[in-house]
Amino acid sequence: MDSLVEIAGDEKKMKQNFLFGFIWLILFGCDNELVDTSPGVSWELAQHRSKTISNLEYDITLNIPETVDNPILGLETIRFNLSDISQNVVLDFRQPEEYIHNVKINGSSSNYLAENQHIIIDGSFFNLGKNQIDIEFRVGDMSLNRNDEFLYTLFVPDRAATAIPCFDQPNLKGRYTLTLYIPKEWTAVANGPLLDEIEKENQRVFYFGETQPISTYLLAFAVGKFQKLTAERNGRKMVMYHRETDEEKVSRNSEAIFNLHGSAISWLEEYTGIDYPFHKFDFVLIPAFQYGGMEHPGAIFYKDVSLFLDESATKSQYLGRAGLISHETAHMWFGDLVTMNWFDDVWTKEVFANFMGGKIVNPSFPEINHDLRFLNHYSSAYGVDRSLGANQIRQPLENLNMAGTLYGAIIYSKAPVVMKHLELLVGKEIFRNGMQKYLKQFSYRNATWLDLIQILDELSNEDLKSWSKMWVEEPDRPIIDVAIDFTPNGTVRRLKLKQFDPKKKNRIWEQKLNVHLGYTNSDIVIPVYLKNKSVIVPKTKGLQKPNYILPNGEGIGYGYFRMDKTTRGYLLAHLPELNNPMKRGIAWLNLWEDMLYGFSSPNDLIHLAIRALETETDILNIQRILVMLTDIFWHYLLDYQRQAIALKLETALKTHLYNAQTVSLKSSFFRTLRSITITNGGISWLQNVWMKNDSISGIKFSERDYIYMAAELAIREKSETTDILNTQLKRIKNPDRKLRFMFVMPALSNDESIRDSFFESLKKEENRAREPWVQQAVGYLHHPLRARSAQKYIRPSLEILEEIQQTGDIFFPARFINATLAGHHSLSSVEIVNHFLEEYPDYSPRLKLKILQASDRMFRASEILHQ
Ligand SMILES: [Zn+2]
C-alpha cells in the first residue's frame, strides 16, 4: 500500500472518530470513549476486554487437507459472559475480510466490521451475561508452519489471531474443545486429551476433550506423519511424537527423554505443592522447530535435535537437553497454570522456568560445576548490557504486536542472575513459600511481577520494591572499580569498591559481593554489601599485598568489574595456575571484558588460551576457552593476524583432540577445529575426515556432523566447492535434512552471483518461512572469510528488519541481524549501520535496540583493530 493513501485514510478515520465522540458527548455527557481498535492488541483494548469478558469457551473444528496449497476451513463457537454492551465486541483476526465467511451472534446472522485485524461487532447485538458467537472462516496459514507431511501451530506471543478469530491476549484464558479432520494416514496431537479417533470417508477425525483455562498463545496442535512412542513414569502416561528416520538414534535417546520428563514432573509437584495441573502430558519433536521448545500445556513442542542427540554429543549438550526438558516442564506451573497478565512480564515465566530447571537438573549432573556453568548467564547478559542497545528486564509494552521484541538475553540470562540475587536476599525458605503462595493464589489465572514481589515483600524484611525497581525496571550494569592503597611497608592500608553508573545518572545497584584476594598459597574471601556508591572492604587493613583481586569472587556479583593493573598483569601471566576452576572461570570472564574495553589485546588472550588448554581440566572452562578462542579468531583478528596464529592454534587443538579421554571433550575440540581451520594442511585433513578417508578414534560422526564439515570446506574454496556440496547432498538420507541442505547450498556457493540472488530471494517473505534454515544460510553468507563480498547485504538486511519483525517469529529479527553482522568488523560496515540509524531517527525504538545489541561486537572489534 502506498504510504500517502494510508495517512489520508487515517486522517479520515480520526475525523470520524472525533465527530462520533463529539456527538456522544453531547448526547450523553459522559466520558465513555470507544474502545481502541487499532491493529494488533493495544493495552487499552486488552484492559477493556479483560474487565468485561469472562467464562470463555472455544469449540473449534478444522478441516485440514493434505495439500499445502489447499485452504483449511474452520468452524468456531465462542461462548462467554459479557458485562458491558455499550461498547463494541472486538475479536482479533489478522486475515483479509474474505476469510470470514459467516458470523452469527446468539444464533442470528450479524453485521460486523472487518478492520485493522479485528472483527468488530456492535455491542447491541449481545446480551448482558451469556453470549455465543459462531464463525465460519478460512484459517490463516501464517503461523501454521505447513509442510508437505505435517503442520504445527506456533502462536506465541500474538499469533493465534493469525489463524483463528479469538480474544488474543494472555489474560483472557479460555477452555478449548478441538476437532480436527485430517488426511487418513496422518495423526494429531493437541492440548486437550484425545477422546476419540474415527475414520470418516477419506479422512480421519480427532476429537479432543476440553482443556483447562489456557491463554491463546498456548493453544497448540500438530498434525501429520509422526511416529508415536508411549511410556509411563510414576504412573503417568506420556506420548512422544517424532519424525526421526534413524531408528538407532530414537532408541538411543527415548529412555532418557521419558525419564527426564518424569523426574521433572515429580520434582515440580514436590517443590510447588501442586499436582501436575493439566489433563495429560505429550510432547512433539519437530524438525527445524523455531525454538528449543515451547511449553504448550499437554503438548510441548521441541526442536527434534535438542532432544535426539547424536552419538558425538558433548556433556554440555546432555546437560542442555536435561535443562530444556525441565525448563518446559516447569512452565506447566510457571507460565501455563499462572500466566503473566500482559507480555511485559513474559520474563517472569522464563526466569522461573530457568530457575526451576536449574534446581531440577543440577543434582543429576554432580560431575558438573553448576556455579561455574551459571557464569554463562553473565557472559550472555553482559553481551546486551554492555551494548548501546541495553534494555531493562521489565519493558513497557503498549501493543501486543511488539511483544516479540521483548525476548532476548536480558530475559533469558540477566533475569536468572537477578532471581538468584533475590533468593539470596530473602533466603531459600521464604522464596519457596512465596512461590507456593503465588501459584496457589493465581492458579489458572494471571499475575504480574509486582503481585509476586508483594507476596515476598510481606514474607521478608528486605525492601524488595526498591530493589526490584533498580534491577528489574532499569537497563545497564554498574561499573565497579577496586581502589587499593598500601602502607610504606607494603601491607594494605585500605581497599575500597566504587560503583559508577555507565550513563552517569547516579543510579546505584545494591548487591552482595564476595571480594576475593588471591595469594600464592591461600586466598581470602570477604563478603561485602555494596549498598552505596562506594564501600570500604572491612578487615583488609594490614593484609599482605595480594597477587590479584576479584571483586566478583564466587561469581554472584553483576557488573563490569574493571581490573586493576596488578591483577591484569598477574592473570595474563598466571591464570592457568589458579587452583580452583571457579576462580579461573571468573578470571576469564573479567579478562574478556578487559579485552573488549581495550585494556588487553586479543593476541594476549589467544596465547593465554592456548597455554591454559594445556592444563585446564574442567570441561566448562575448556568450553569457555574454546568459545572465546573461536570468537577472537574470527572477529577480533585481521586476516594476517589469523594467518600468523593459525598453525600454532590448529596444532594445539589437534593434540588435545587426539589426547582427550571423553567423547564430549573430543567433540568440543573437533568442532572448534572444524570452525577455525584455515591452513592448507588443516583443510586437507578436514577434507579427509569428511571423505571418511581419515577417522578420529572415539568419535562417531553423524549425518549432521558431515553436513557441517562440508559447509566449512565449501566456504574455504580450496577444492571444487560445487563438488563438495553436491556430494554431500547425495549422502544425506534424512528427507528433512536434505531439504534444509538444498536451501542452504546457494549461500555456500563459491559463485558470488549465486549468493547474490540467494540473498535477493530472502527479501520475499515466503522464502524466509523456515527461519532456522535462513539463519544458518545468512550466517554462511556473512562468514568472515566472505565478509568483503557480503558487506553489500548489510544495508538491505537492515531495511527488511521491520518487515521481518512483523512476519517472523519472536526470536527471528535478533537472530537474523546477529547472523548478518557477526562476520564483519571493517570500518565501512560500521559506517553502513551508523548511517542507517542516522537516516531513520524515528526507527522503531525496540528494533533499534536489537540492531545496537547485534552491532556491539562489530563496533568493538573495529575499534580494537582499526584504532
Ligand atoms: Zn521458556
mmCIF file of N, CA and C in Angstrom, residues 786-864:
data_model
loop_
_atom_site.group_PDB
_atom_site.id
_atom_site.type_symbol
_atom_site.label_atom_id
_atom_site.label_comp_id
_atom_site.label_asym_id
_atom_site.label_seq_id
_atom_site.Cartn_x
_atom_site.Cartn_y
_atom_site.Cartn_z
ATOM 1 N N ARG A 786 34.169 -14.355 3.906
ATOM 2 C CA ARG A 786 33.467 -13.763 2.778
ATOM 3 C C ARG A 786 32.926 -12.375 3.105
ATOM 4 N N ALA A 787 33.460 -11.801 4.190
ATOM 5 C CA ALA A 787 32.904 -10.531 4.667
ATOM 6 C C ALA A 787 32.931 -9.458 3.582
ATOM 7 N N ARG A 788 34.018 -9.444 2.791
ATOM 8 C CA ARG A 788 34.137 -8.370 1.798
ATOM 9 C C ARG A 788 32.986 -8.414 0.802
ATOM 10 N N SER A 789 32.711 -9.598 0.303
ATOM 11 C CA SER A 789 31.648 -9.680 -0.709
ATOM 12 C C SER A 789 30.262 -9.588 -0.070
ATOM 13 N N ALA A 790 30.178 -9.839 1.227
ATOM 14 C CA ALA A 790 28.859 -9.852 1.879
ATOM 15 C C ALA A 790 28.449 -8.491 2.412
ATOM 16 N N GLN A 791 29.402 -7.562 2.435
ATOM 17 C CA GLN A 791 29.108 -6.261 3.031
ATOM 18 C C GLN A 791 27.903 -5.583 2.370
ATOM 19 N N LYS A 792 27.749 -5.833 1.071
ATOM 20 C CA LYS A 792 26.646 -5.197 0.350
ATOM 21 C C LYS A 792 25.269 -5.676 0.817
ATOM 22 N N TYR A 793 25.213 -6.796 1.555
ATOM 23 C CA TYR A 793 23.909 -7.273 2.044
ATOM 24 C C TYR A 793 23.487 -6.576 3.347
ATOM 25 N N ILE A 794 24.403 -5.853 3.979
ATOM 26 C CA ILE A 794 24.083 -5.325 5.314
ATOM 27 C C ILE A 794 22.938 -4.322 5.254
ATOM 28 N N ARG A 795 23.100 -3.328 4.391
ATOM 29 C CA ARG A 795 22.085 -2.269 4.314
ATOM 30 C C ARG A 795 20.678 -2.836 3.979
ATOM 31 N N PRO A 796 20.570 -3.625 2.873
ATOM 32 C CA PRO A 796 19.233 -4.166 2.589
ATOM 33 C C PRO A 796 18.706 -5.064 3.714
ATOM 34 N N SER A 797 19.594 -5.712 4.463
ATOM 35 C CA SER A 797 19.119 -6.547 5.570
ATOM 36 C C SER A 797 18.506 -5.683 6.659
ATOM 37 N N LEU A 798 19.152 -4.541 6.922
ATOM 38 C CA LEU A 798 18.595 -3.625 7.918
ATOM 39 C C LEU A 798 17.242 -3.110 7.430
ATOM 40 N N GLU A 799 17.162 -2.908 6.108
ATOM 41 C CA GLU A 799 15.912 -2.370 5.580
ATOM 42 C C GLU A 799 14.740 -3.340 5.695
ATOM 43 N N ILE A 800 14.999 -4.632 5.644
ATOM 44 C CA ILE A 800 13.859 -5.559 5.737
ATOM 45 C C ILE A 800 13.578 -6.004 7.182
ATOM 46 N N LEU A 801 14.339 -5.452 8.130
ATOM 47 C CA LEU A 801 14.195 -5.939 9.506
ATOM 48 C C LEU A 801 12.802 -5.668 10.088
ATOM 49 N N GLU A 802 12.254 -4.505 9.781
ATOM 50 C CA GLU A 802 10.912 -4.200 10.305
ATOM 51 C C GLU A 802 9.888 -5.188 9.771
ATOM 52 N N GLU A 803 10.029 -5.497 8.493
ATOM 53 C CA GLU A 803 9.092 -6.459 7.915
ATOM 54 C C GLU A 803 9.297 -7.831 8.554
ATOM 55 N N ILE A 804 10.541 -8.185 8.798
ATOM 56 C CA ILE A 804 10.833 -9.472 9.433
ATOM 57 C C ILE A 804 10.210 -9.532 10.825
ATOM 58 N N GLN A 805 10.246 -8.398 11.505
ATOM 59 C CA GLN A 805 9.647 -8.352 12.840
ATOM 60 C C GLN A 805 8.137 -8.598 12.767
ATOM 61 N N GLN A 806 7.532 -8.098 11.701
ATOM 62 C CA GLN A 806 6.076 -8.272 11.587
ATOM 63 C C GLN A 806 5.686 -9.664 11.107
ATOM 64 N N THR A 807 6.529 -10.266 10.280
ATOM 65 C CA THR A 807 6.124 -11.541 9.683
ATOM 66 C C THR A 807 6.783 -12.744 10.352
ATOM 67 N N GLY A 808 7.891 -12.520 11.038
ATOM 68 C CA GLY A 808 8.651 -13.662 11.540
ATOM 69 C C GLY A 808 8.358 -13.963 12.997
ATOM 70 N N ASP A 809 9.004 -15.013 13.490
ATOM 71 C CA ASP A 809 8.794 -15.381 14.879
ATOM 72 C C ASP A 809 9.596 -14.512 15.833
ATOM 73 N N ILE A 810 9.291 -14.651 17.125
ATOM 74 C CA ILE A 810 9.801 -13.687 18.086
ATOM 75 C C ILE A 810 11.317 -13.550 18.140
ATOM 76 N N PHE A 811 12.046 -14.655 18.013
ATOM 77 C CA PHE A 811 13.497 -14.552 18.129
ATOM 78 C C PHE A 811 14.157 -14.159 16.813
ATOM 79 N N PHE A 812 13.375 -14.229 15.738
ATOM 80 C CA PHE A 812 13.994 -14.165 14.428
ATOM 81 C C PHE A 812 14.637 -12.823 14.072
ATOM 82 N N PRO A 813 14.001 -11.674 14.368
ATOM 83 C CA PRO A 813 14.654 -10.415 13.998
ATOM 84 C C PRO A 813 16.066 -10.308 14.583
ATOM 85 N N ALA A 814 16.202 -10.621 15.875
ATOM 86 C CA ALA A 814 17.525 -10.537 16.503
ATOM 87 C C ALA A 814 18.477 -11.550 15.897
ATOM 88 N N ARG A 815 17.989 -12.768 15.666
ATOM 89 C CA ARG A 815 18.871 -13.791 15.109
ATOM 90 C C ARG A 815 19.308 -13.432 13.705
ATOM 91 N N PHE A 816 18.381 -12.894 12.944
ATOM 92 C CA PHE A 816 18.696 -12.526 11.562
ATOM 93 C C PHE A 816 19.759 -11.434 11.537
ATOM 94 N N ILE A 817 19.579 -10.435 12.375
ATOM 95 C CA ILE A 817 20.518 -9.309 12.326
ATOM 96 C C ILE A 817 21.858 -9.702 12.962
ATOM 97 N N ASN A 818 21.804 -10.579 13.943
ATOM 98 C CA ASN A 818 23.061 -11.100 14.503
ATOM 99 C C ASN A 818 23.839 -11.883 13.464
ATOM 100 N N ALA A 819 23.149 -12.768 12.755
ATOM 101 C CA ALA A 819 23.815 -13.568 11.730
ATOM 102 C C ALA A 819 24.380 -12.661 10.638
ATOM 103 N N THR A 820 23.687 -11.563 10.377
ATOM 104 C CA THR A 820 24.129 -10.632 9.337
ATOM 105 C C THR A 820 25.403 -9.899 9.747
ATOM 106 N N LEU A 821 25.460 -9.446 10.990
ATOM 107 C CA LEU A 821 26.566 -8.573 11.394
ATOM 108 C C LEU A 821 27.764 -9.330 11.974
ATOM 109 N N ALA A 822 27.528 -10.583 12.396
ATOM 110 C CA ALA A 822 28.560 -11.308 13.147
ATOM 111 C C ALA A 822 29.903 -11.380 12.419
ATOM 112 N N GLY A 823 29.885 -11.522 11.110
ATOM 113 C CA GLY A 823 31.141 -11.751 10.400
ATOM 114 C C GLY A 823 31.912 -10.490 10.042
ATOM 115 N N HIS A 824 31.381 -9.327 10.415
ATOM 116 C CA HIS A 824 32.002 -8.079 9.945
ATOM 117 C C HIS A 824 32.708 -7.314 11.053
ATOM 118 N N HIS A 825 33.818 -6.657 10.688
ATOM 119 C CA HIS A 825 34.420 -5.722 11.628
ATOM 120 C C HIS A 825 35.138 -4.585 10.908
ATOM 121 N N SER A 826 34.848 -4.419 9.623
ATOM 122 C CA SER A 826 35.526 -3.350 8.888
ATOM 123 C C SER A 826 34.903 -1.999 9.244
ATOM 124 N N LEU A 827 35.691 -0.950 9.068
ATOM 125 C CA LEU A 827 35.175 0.399 9.341
ATOM 126 C C LEU A 827 33.981 0.705 8.444
ATOM 127 N N SER A 828 34.046 0.212 7.204
ATOM 128 C CA SER A 828 32.951 0.529 6.284
ATOM 129 C C SER A 828 31.648 -0.143 6.703
ATOM 130 N N SER A 829 31.728 -1.349 7.270
ATOM 131 C CA SER A 829 30.466 -1.971 7.697
ATOM 132 C C SER A 829 29.896 -1.249 8.920
ATOM 133 N N VAL A 830 30.778 -0.770 9.794
ATOM 134 C CA VAL A 830 30.304 0.036 10.929
ATOM 135 C C VAL A 830 29.573 1.273 10.411
ATOM 136 N N GLU A 831 30.164 1.880 9.371
ATOM 137 C CA GLU A 831 29.542 3.079 8.799
ATOM 138 C C GLU A 831 28.158 2.786 8.232
ATOM 139 N N ILE A 832 28.026 1.641 7.586
ATOM 140 C CA ILE A 832 26.721 1.297 6.998
ATOM 141 C C ILE A 832 25.646 1.280 8.088
ATOM 142 N N VAL A 833 25.966 0.650 9.206
ATOM 143 C CA VAL A 833 24.984 0.561 10.283
ATOM 144 C C VAL A 833 24.696 1.951 10.869
ATOM 145 N N ASN A 834 25.757 2.705 11.123
ATOM 146 C CA ASN A 834 25.552 4.039 11.698
ATOM 147 C C ASN A 834 24.752 4.947 10.770
ATOM 148 N N HIS A 835 25.072 4.892 9.475
ATOM 149 C CA HIS A 835 24.315 5.703 8.518
ATOM 150 C C HIS A 835 22.851 5.345 8.533
ATOM 151 N N PHE A 836 22.602 4.056 8.539
ATOM 152 C CA PHE A 836 21.215 3.599 8.525
ATOM 153 C C PHE A 836 20.461 4.187 9.723
ATOM 154 N N LEU A 837 21.071 4.091 10.908
ATOM 155 C CA LEU A 837 20.400 4.578 12.112
ATOM 156 C C LEU A 837 20.220 6.100 12.082
ATOM 157 N N GLU A 838 21.219 6.794 11.491
ATOM 158 C CA GLU A 838 21.079 8.261 11.379
ATOM 159 C C GLU A 838 19.970 8.647 10.413
ATOM 160 N N GLU A 839 19.858 7.876 9.343
ATOM 161 C CA GLU A 839 18.853 8.207 8.333
ATOM 162 C C GLU A 839 17.436 7.999 8.824
ATOM 163 N N TYR A 840 17.270 7.119 9.802
ATOM 164 C CA TYR A 840 15.921 6.837 10.307
ATOM 165 C C TYR A 840 15.831 7.160 11.796
ATOM 166 N N PRO A 841 15.803 8.444 12.136
ATOM 167 C CA PRO A 841 15.766 8.784 13.569
ATOM 168 C C PRO A 841 14.476 8.291 14.249
ATOM 169 N N ASP A 842 13.433 8.054 13.447
ATOM 170 C CA ASP A 842 12.170 7.606 14.052
ATOM 171 C C ASP A 842 11.980 6.103 13.960
ATOM 172 N N TYR A 843 13.071 5.416 13.687
ATOM 173 C CA TYR A 843 13.010 3.960 13.549
ATOM 174 C C TYR A 843 12.471 3.321 14.831
ATOM 175 N N SER A 844 11.726 2.243 14.681
ATOM 176 C CA SER A 844 11.141 1.548 15.843
ATOM 177 C C SER A 844 12.179 1.411 16.961
ATOM 178 N N PRO A 845 11.911 2.023 18.128
ATOM 179 C CA PRO A 845 12.945 2.052 19.178
ATOM 180 C C PRO A 845 13.384 0.656 19.618
ATOM 181 N N ARG A 846 12.436 -0.270 19.663
ATOM 182 C CA ARG A 846 12.806 -1.607 20.117
ATOM 183 C C ARG A 846 13.702 -2.331 19.125
ATOM 184 N N LEU A 847 13.393 -2.169 17.834
ATOM 185 C CA LEU A 847 14.241 -2.813 16.827
ATOM 186 C C LEU A 847 15.603 -2.143 16.772
ATOM 187 N N LYS A 848 15.611 -0.842 17.034
ATOM 188 C CA LYS A 848 16.889 -0.134 17.066
ATOM 189 C C LYS A 848 17.781 -0.730 18.160
ATOM 190 N N LEU A 849 17.172 -1.032 19.304
ATOM 191 C CA LEU A 849 17.949 -1.675 20.370
ATOM 192 C C LEU A 849 18.533 -2.996 19.875
ATOM 193 N N LYS A 850 17.713 -3.763 19.148
ATOM 194 C CA LYS A 850 18.204 -5.059 18.636
ATOM 195 C C LYS A 850 19.407 -4.852 17.709
ATOM 196 N N ILE A 851 19.317 -3.828 16.872
ATOM 197 C CA ILE A 851 20.434 -3.569 15.948
ATOM 198 C C ILE A 851 21.683 -3.177 16.743
ATOM 199 N N LEU A 852 21.485 -2.318 17.746
ATOM 200 C CA LEU A 852 22.639 -1.882 18.546
ATOM 201 C C LEU A 852 23.243 -3.046 19.328
ATOM 202 N N GLN A 853 22.379 -3.936 19.808
ATOM 203 C CA GLN A 853 22.893 -5.106 20.522
ATOM 204 C C GLN A 853 23.721 -5.979 19.574
ATOM 205 N N ALA A 854 23.153 -6.198 18.379
ATOM 206 C CA ALA A 854 23.840 -7.059 17.414
ATOM 207 C C ALA A 854 25.133 -6.414 16.911
ATOM 208 N N SER A 855 25.199 -5.082 16.959
ATOM 209 C CA SER A 855 26.382 -4.388 16.429
ATOM 210 C C SER A 855 27.517 -4.291 17.429
ATOM 211 N N ASP A 856 27.239 -4.594 18.683
ATOM 212 C CA ASP A 856 28.244 -4.323 19.714
ATOM 213 C C ASP A 856 29.594 -4.963 19.396
ATOM 214 N N ARG A 857 29.549 -6.228 19.009
ATOM 215 C CA ARG A 857 30.811 -6.914 18.709
ATOM 216 C C ARG A 857 31.537 -6.231 17.550
ATOM 217 N N MET A 858 30.754 -5.892 16.500
ATOM 218 C CA MET A 858 31.343 -5.262 15.325
ATOM 219 C C MET A 858 31.954 -3.908 15.694
ATOM 220 N N PHE A 859 31.229 -3.118 16.484
ATOM 221 C CA PHE A 859 31.736 -1.803 16.911
ATOM 222 C C PHE A 859 33.050 -1.963 17.667
ATOM 223 N N ARG A 860 33.034 -2.872 18.651
ATOM 224 C CA ARG A 860 34.228 -3.024 19.488
ATOM 225 C C ARG A 860 35.396 -3.587 18.700
ATOM 226 N N ALA A 861 35.114 -4.632 17.886
ATOM 227 C CA ALA A 861 36.191 -5.255 17.118
ATOM 228 C C ALA A 861 36.810 -4.223 16.189
ATOM 229 N N SER A 862 35.971 -3.417 15.564
ATOM 230 C CA SER A 862 36.526 -2.461 14.611
ATOM 231 C C SER A 862 37.348 -1.412 15.349
ATOM 232 N N GLU A 863 36.931 -1.058 16.547
ATOM 233 C CA GLU A 863 37.719 -0.092 17.319
ATOM 234 C C GLU A 863 39.063 -0.684 17.737
ATOM 235 N N ILE A 864 39.008 -1.944 18.192
ATOM 236 C CA ILE A 864 40.244 -2.593 18.628
ATOM 237 C C ILE A 864 41.205 -2.766 17.448
#
